[in-house]
Backbone as a ProteinNet text record, in pm:
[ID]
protein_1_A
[PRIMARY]
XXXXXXXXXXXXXXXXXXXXXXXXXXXXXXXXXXXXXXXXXXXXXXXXXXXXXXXXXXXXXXXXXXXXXXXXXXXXXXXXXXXXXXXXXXXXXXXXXXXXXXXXXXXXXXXXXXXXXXXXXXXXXXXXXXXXXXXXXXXXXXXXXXXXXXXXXXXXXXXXXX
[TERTIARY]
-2087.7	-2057.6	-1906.3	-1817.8	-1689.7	-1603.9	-1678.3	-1581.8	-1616.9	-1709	-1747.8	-1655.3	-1651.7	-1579.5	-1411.8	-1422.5	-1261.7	-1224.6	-1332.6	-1322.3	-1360.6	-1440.6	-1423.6	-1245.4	-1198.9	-1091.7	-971.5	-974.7	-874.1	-851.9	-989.4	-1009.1	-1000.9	-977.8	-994.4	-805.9	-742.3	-560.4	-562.7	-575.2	-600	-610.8	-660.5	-686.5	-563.4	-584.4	-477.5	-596.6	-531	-592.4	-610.8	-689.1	-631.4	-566.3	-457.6	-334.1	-462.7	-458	-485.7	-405.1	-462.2	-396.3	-268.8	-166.9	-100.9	-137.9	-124	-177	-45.3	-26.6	88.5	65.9	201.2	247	162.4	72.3	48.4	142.5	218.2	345.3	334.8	411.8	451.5	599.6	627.4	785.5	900	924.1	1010.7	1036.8	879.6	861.2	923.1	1012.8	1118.9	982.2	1017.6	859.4	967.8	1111.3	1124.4	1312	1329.4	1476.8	1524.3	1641.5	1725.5	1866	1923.5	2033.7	2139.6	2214.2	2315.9	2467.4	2489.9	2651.8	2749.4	2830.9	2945.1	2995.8	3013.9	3049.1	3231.4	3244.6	3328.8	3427.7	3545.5	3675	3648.9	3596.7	3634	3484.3	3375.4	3244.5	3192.5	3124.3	3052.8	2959.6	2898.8	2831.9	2723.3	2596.4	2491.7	2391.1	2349	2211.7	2151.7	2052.6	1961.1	1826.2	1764.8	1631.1	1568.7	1456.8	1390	1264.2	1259.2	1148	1003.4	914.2	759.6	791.7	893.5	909.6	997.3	1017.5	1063.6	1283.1	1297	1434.1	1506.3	1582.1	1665.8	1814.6	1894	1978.7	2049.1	2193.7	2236.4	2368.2	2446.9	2578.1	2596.3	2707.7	2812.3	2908.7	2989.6	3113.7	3209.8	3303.2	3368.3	3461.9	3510.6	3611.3	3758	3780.7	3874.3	3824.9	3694.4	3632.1	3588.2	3590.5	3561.7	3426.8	3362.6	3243.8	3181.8	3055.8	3031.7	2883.2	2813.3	2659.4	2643	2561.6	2508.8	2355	2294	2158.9	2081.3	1997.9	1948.4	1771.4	1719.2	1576.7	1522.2	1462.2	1463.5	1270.2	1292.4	1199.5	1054.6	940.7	837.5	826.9	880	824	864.7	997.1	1059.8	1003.4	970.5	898.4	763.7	736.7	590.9	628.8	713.9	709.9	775.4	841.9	926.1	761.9	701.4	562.5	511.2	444.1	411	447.7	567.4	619.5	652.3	703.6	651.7	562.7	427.5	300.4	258.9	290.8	243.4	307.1	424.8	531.9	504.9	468.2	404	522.4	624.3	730	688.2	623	627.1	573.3	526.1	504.9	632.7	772.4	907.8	921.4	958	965.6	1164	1241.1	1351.8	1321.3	1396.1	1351.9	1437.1	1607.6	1705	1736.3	1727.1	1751.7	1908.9	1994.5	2127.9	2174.8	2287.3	2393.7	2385.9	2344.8	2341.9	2536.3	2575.2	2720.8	2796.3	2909	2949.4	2957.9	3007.6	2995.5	2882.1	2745	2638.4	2620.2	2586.3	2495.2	2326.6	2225.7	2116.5	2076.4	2119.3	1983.1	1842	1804.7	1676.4	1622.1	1486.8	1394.4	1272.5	1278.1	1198.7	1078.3	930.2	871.8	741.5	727.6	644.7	518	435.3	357	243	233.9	86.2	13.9	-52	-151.7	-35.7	47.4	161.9	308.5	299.7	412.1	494.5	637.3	720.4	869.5	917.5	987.1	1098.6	1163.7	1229.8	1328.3	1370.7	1522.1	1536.2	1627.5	1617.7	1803.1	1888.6	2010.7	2033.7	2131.8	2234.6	2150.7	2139.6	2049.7	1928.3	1868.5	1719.6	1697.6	1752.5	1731.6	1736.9	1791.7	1829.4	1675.8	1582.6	1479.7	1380.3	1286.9	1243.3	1171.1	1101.3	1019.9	1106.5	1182	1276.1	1365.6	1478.7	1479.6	1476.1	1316.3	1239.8	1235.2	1221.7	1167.6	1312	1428.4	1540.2	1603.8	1536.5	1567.7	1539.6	1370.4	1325.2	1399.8	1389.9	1507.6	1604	1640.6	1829.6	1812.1	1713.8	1692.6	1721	1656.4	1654	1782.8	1843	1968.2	2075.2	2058.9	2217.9	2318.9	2268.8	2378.2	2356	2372.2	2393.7	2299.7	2181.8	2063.5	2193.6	2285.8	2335.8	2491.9	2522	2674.2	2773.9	2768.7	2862.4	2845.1	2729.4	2737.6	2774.6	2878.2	2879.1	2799.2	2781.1	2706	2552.2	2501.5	2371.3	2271.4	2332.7	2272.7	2240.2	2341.8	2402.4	2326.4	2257.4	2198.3	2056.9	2038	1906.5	1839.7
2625.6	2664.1	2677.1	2752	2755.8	2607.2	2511.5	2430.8	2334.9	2307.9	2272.9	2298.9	2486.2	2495.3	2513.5	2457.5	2461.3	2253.6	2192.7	2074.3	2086.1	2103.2	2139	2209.1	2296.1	2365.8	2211.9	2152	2034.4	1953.3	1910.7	1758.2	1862.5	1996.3	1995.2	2037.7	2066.4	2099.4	1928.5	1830.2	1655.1	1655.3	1698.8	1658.4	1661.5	1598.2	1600.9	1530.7	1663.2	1629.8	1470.9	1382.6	1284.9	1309	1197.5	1230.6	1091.9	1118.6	1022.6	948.9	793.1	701.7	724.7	615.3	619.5	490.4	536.2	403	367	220.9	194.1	81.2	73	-35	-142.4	-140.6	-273.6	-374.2	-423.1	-535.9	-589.3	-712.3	-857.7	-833.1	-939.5	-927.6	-911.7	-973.2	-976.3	-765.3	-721.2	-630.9	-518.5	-481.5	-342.3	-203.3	-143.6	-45.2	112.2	92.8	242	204.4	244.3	217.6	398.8	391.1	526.2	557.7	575.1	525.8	641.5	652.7	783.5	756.3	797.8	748.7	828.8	875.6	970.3	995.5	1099.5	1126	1217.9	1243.8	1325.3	1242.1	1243.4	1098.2	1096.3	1172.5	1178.3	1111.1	1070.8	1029.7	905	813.2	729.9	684.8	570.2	535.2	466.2	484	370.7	384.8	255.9	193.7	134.3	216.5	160.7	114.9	-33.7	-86.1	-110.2	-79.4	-100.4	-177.2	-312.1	-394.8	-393.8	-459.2	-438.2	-507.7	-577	-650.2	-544.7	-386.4	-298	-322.5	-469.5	-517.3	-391.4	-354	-215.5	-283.8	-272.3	-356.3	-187.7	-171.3	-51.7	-77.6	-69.8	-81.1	0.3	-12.1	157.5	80.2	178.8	167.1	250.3	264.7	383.7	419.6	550.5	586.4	455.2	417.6	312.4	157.7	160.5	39.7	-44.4	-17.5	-95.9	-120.9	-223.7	-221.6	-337	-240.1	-320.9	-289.9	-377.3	-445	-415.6	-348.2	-355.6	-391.8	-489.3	-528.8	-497.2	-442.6	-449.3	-415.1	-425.7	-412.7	-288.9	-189.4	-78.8	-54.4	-11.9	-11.1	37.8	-19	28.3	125.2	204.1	368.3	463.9	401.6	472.8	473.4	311.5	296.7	376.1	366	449.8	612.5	680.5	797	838.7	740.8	757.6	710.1	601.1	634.8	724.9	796.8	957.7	1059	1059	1174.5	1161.8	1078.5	1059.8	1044.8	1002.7	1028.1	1179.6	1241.3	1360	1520.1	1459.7	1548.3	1496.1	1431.9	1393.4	1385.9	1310.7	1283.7	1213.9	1176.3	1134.4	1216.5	1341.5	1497.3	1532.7	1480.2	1571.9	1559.3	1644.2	1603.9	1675.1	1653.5	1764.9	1830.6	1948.9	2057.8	2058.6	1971.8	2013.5	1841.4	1879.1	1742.8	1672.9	1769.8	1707.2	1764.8	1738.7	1794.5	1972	2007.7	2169.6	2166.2	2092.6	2120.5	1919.2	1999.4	1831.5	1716.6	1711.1	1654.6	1604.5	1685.1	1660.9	1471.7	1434.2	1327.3	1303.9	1250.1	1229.4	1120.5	1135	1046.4	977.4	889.2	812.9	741.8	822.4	752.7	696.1	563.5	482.2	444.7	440.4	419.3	365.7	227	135.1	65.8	166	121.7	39.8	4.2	-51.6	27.6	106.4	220.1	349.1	338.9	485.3	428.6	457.2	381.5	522.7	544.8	674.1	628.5	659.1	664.9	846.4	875.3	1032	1039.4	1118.9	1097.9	1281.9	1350.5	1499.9	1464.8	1575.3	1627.3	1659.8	1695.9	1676.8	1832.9	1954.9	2106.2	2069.5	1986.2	1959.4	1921.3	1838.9	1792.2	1902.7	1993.5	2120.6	2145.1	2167.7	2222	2247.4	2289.4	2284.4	2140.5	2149.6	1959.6	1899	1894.7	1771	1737.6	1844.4	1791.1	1773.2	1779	1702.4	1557.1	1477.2	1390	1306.6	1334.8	1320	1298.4	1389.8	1389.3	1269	1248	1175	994.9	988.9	880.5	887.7	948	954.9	961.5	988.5	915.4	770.9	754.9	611.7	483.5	536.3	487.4	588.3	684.2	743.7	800.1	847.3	862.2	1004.5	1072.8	1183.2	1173.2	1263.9	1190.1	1259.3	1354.6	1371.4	1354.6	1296.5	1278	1390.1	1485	1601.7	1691.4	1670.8	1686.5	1617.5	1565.7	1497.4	1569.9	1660.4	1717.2	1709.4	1648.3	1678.1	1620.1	1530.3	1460.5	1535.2	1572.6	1692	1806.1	1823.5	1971.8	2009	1860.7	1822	1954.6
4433.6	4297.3	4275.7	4351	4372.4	4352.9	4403.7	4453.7	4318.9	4252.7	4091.8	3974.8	3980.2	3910	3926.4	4073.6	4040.5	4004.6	4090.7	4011.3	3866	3794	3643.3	3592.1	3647.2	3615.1	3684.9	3764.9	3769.7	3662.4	3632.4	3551.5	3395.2	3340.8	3224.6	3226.8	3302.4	3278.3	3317.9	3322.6	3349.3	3207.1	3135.1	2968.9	2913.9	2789.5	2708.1	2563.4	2510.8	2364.2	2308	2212.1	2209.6	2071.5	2040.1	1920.8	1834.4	1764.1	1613.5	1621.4	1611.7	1571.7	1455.4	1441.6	1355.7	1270.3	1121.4	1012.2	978.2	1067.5	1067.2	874.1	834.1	728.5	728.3	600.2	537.9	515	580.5	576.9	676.9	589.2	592.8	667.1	784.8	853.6	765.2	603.7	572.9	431.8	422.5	367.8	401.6	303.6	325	327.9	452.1	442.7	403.7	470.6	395.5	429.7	268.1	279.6	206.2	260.8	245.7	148.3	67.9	4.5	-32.8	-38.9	-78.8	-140.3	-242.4	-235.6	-241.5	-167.8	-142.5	-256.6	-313.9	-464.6	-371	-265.3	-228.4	-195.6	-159.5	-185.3	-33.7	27.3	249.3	273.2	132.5	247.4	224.1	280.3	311.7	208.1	143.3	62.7	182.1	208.4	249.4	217.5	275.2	246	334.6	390.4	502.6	443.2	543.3	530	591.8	626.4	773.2	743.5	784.6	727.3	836.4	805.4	835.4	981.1	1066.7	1182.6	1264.9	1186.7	1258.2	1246.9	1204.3	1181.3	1059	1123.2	1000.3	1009.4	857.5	815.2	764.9	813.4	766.2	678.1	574.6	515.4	475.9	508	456	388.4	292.2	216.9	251.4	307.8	371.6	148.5	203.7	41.8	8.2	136.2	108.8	73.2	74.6	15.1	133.8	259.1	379	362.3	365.1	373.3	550.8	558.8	719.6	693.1	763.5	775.6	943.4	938.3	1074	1090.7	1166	1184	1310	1335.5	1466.7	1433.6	1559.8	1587.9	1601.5	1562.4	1607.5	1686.8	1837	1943.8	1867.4	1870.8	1850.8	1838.9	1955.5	1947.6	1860	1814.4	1694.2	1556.5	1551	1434.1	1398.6	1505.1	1480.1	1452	1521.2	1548.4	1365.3	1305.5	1173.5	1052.6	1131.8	999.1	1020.9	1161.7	1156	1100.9	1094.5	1070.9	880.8	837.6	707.6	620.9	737.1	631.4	655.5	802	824.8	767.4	678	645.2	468.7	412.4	315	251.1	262.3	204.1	52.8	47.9	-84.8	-223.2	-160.3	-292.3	-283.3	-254.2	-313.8	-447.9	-493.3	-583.5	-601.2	-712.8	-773.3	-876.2	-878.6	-945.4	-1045.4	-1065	-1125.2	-1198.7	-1313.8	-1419.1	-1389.4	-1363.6	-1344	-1198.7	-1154	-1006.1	-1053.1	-928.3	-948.1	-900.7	-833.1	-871.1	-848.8	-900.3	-970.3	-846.9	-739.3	-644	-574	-570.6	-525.5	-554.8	-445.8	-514.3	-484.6	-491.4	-499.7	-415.4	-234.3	-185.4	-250	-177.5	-234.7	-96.3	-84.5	8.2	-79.5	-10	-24.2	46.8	3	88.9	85.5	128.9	103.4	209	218.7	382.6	308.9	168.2	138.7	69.7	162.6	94.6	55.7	89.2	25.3	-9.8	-100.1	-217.6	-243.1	-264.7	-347.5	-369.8	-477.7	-451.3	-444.3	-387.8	-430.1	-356.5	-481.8	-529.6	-530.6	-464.9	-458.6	-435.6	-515.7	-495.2	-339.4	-323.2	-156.1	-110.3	-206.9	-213.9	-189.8	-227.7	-242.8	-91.4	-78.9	79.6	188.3	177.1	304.4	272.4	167.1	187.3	294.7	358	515.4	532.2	413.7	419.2	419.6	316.7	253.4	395.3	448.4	539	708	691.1	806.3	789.7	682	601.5	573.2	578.6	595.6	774.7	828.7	955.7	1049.1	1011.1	1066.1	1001.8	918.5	874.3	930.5	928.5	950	1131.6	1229.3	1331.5	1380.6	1256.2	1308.9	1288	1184.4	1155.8	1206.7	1260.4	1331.7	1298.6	1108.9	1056.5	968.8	947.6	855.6	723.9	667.9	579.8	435.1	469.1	344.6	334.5	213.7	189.4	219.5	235.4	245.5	364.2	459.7	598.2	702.5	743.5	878.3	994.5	986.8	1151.6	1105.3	1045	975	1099.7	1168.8	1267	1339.8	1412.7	1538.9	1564.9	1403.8	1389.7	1387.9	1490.6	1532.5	1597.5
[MASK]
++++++++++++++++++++++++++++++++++++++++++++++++++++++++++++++++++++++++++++++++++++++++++++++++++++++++++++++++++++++++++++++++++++++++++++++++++++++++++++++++++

């Protein structure tokens, strides 16, 4: 009897819950499934625009304040992709909504996530405030993973503060 239940007690710390599939993007290779956009309203920040298409291919451009503009293209690894549709269907990014008709102050500008898997379509658009929210930014976070860059115009450490 002893020796049962300590085999029972092996094989059940051996478990591991199973995780639910992920419902990955109804898309086509060339289909933008979730693009990100922001434009530096502050003279020291960055204007971009990230796109990450249904072949996992993400296309990033920035505008620096002196007008530099640069394109960066790359592939981004399966596992990322998946872990960025999880976490956006599971964080339900697409009920944000904003609360404030204009800039709660003059500088703010208004990110825009985009997001197109097929069966979940949004678009939202929340002020530089809106985004600190605890959803908002998770939902920001997880984007801004995957492109490397700061989800808001007036934080550079936004990354960092992972």
């Amino acid at each position: 009897m002893l020796l049962r239940c300590l085999l029972l007690a092996v094989l059940m710390v051996g478990c591991k819950p199973s995780e639910e599939p992920v419902k990955m993007p109804q898309a086509g290779p060339q289909d933008v499934v979730v693009s990100w956009g922001m434009i530096g309203r502050k003279a020291q920040r960055d204007t971009m625009y990230m796109e990450l298409h249904g072949d996992r291919r993400m296309t990033v451009v920035t505008k620096s304040p002196s007008g530099t503009m640069m394109s960066v293209e790359q592939t981004v690894a399966e596992e990322q992709y998946t872990e960025l549709v999880r976490q956006l269907r599971g964080l339900d990014c697409c009920s944000l909504a904003s609360t404030h008709e204009s800039a709660p102050s003059p500088l703010e500008s208004k990110p825009e996530l985009v997001i197109d898997f097929g069966d979940l379509q949004c678009q939202v658009a929340l002020w530089d405030s809106e985004w600190r929210g605890e959803r908002a930014r998770k939902c920001g976070l997880a984007v801004s993973a995957i492109h490397g860059r700061s989800f808001l115009t007036d934080d550079p450490n936004e990354t960092a503060a992972r």
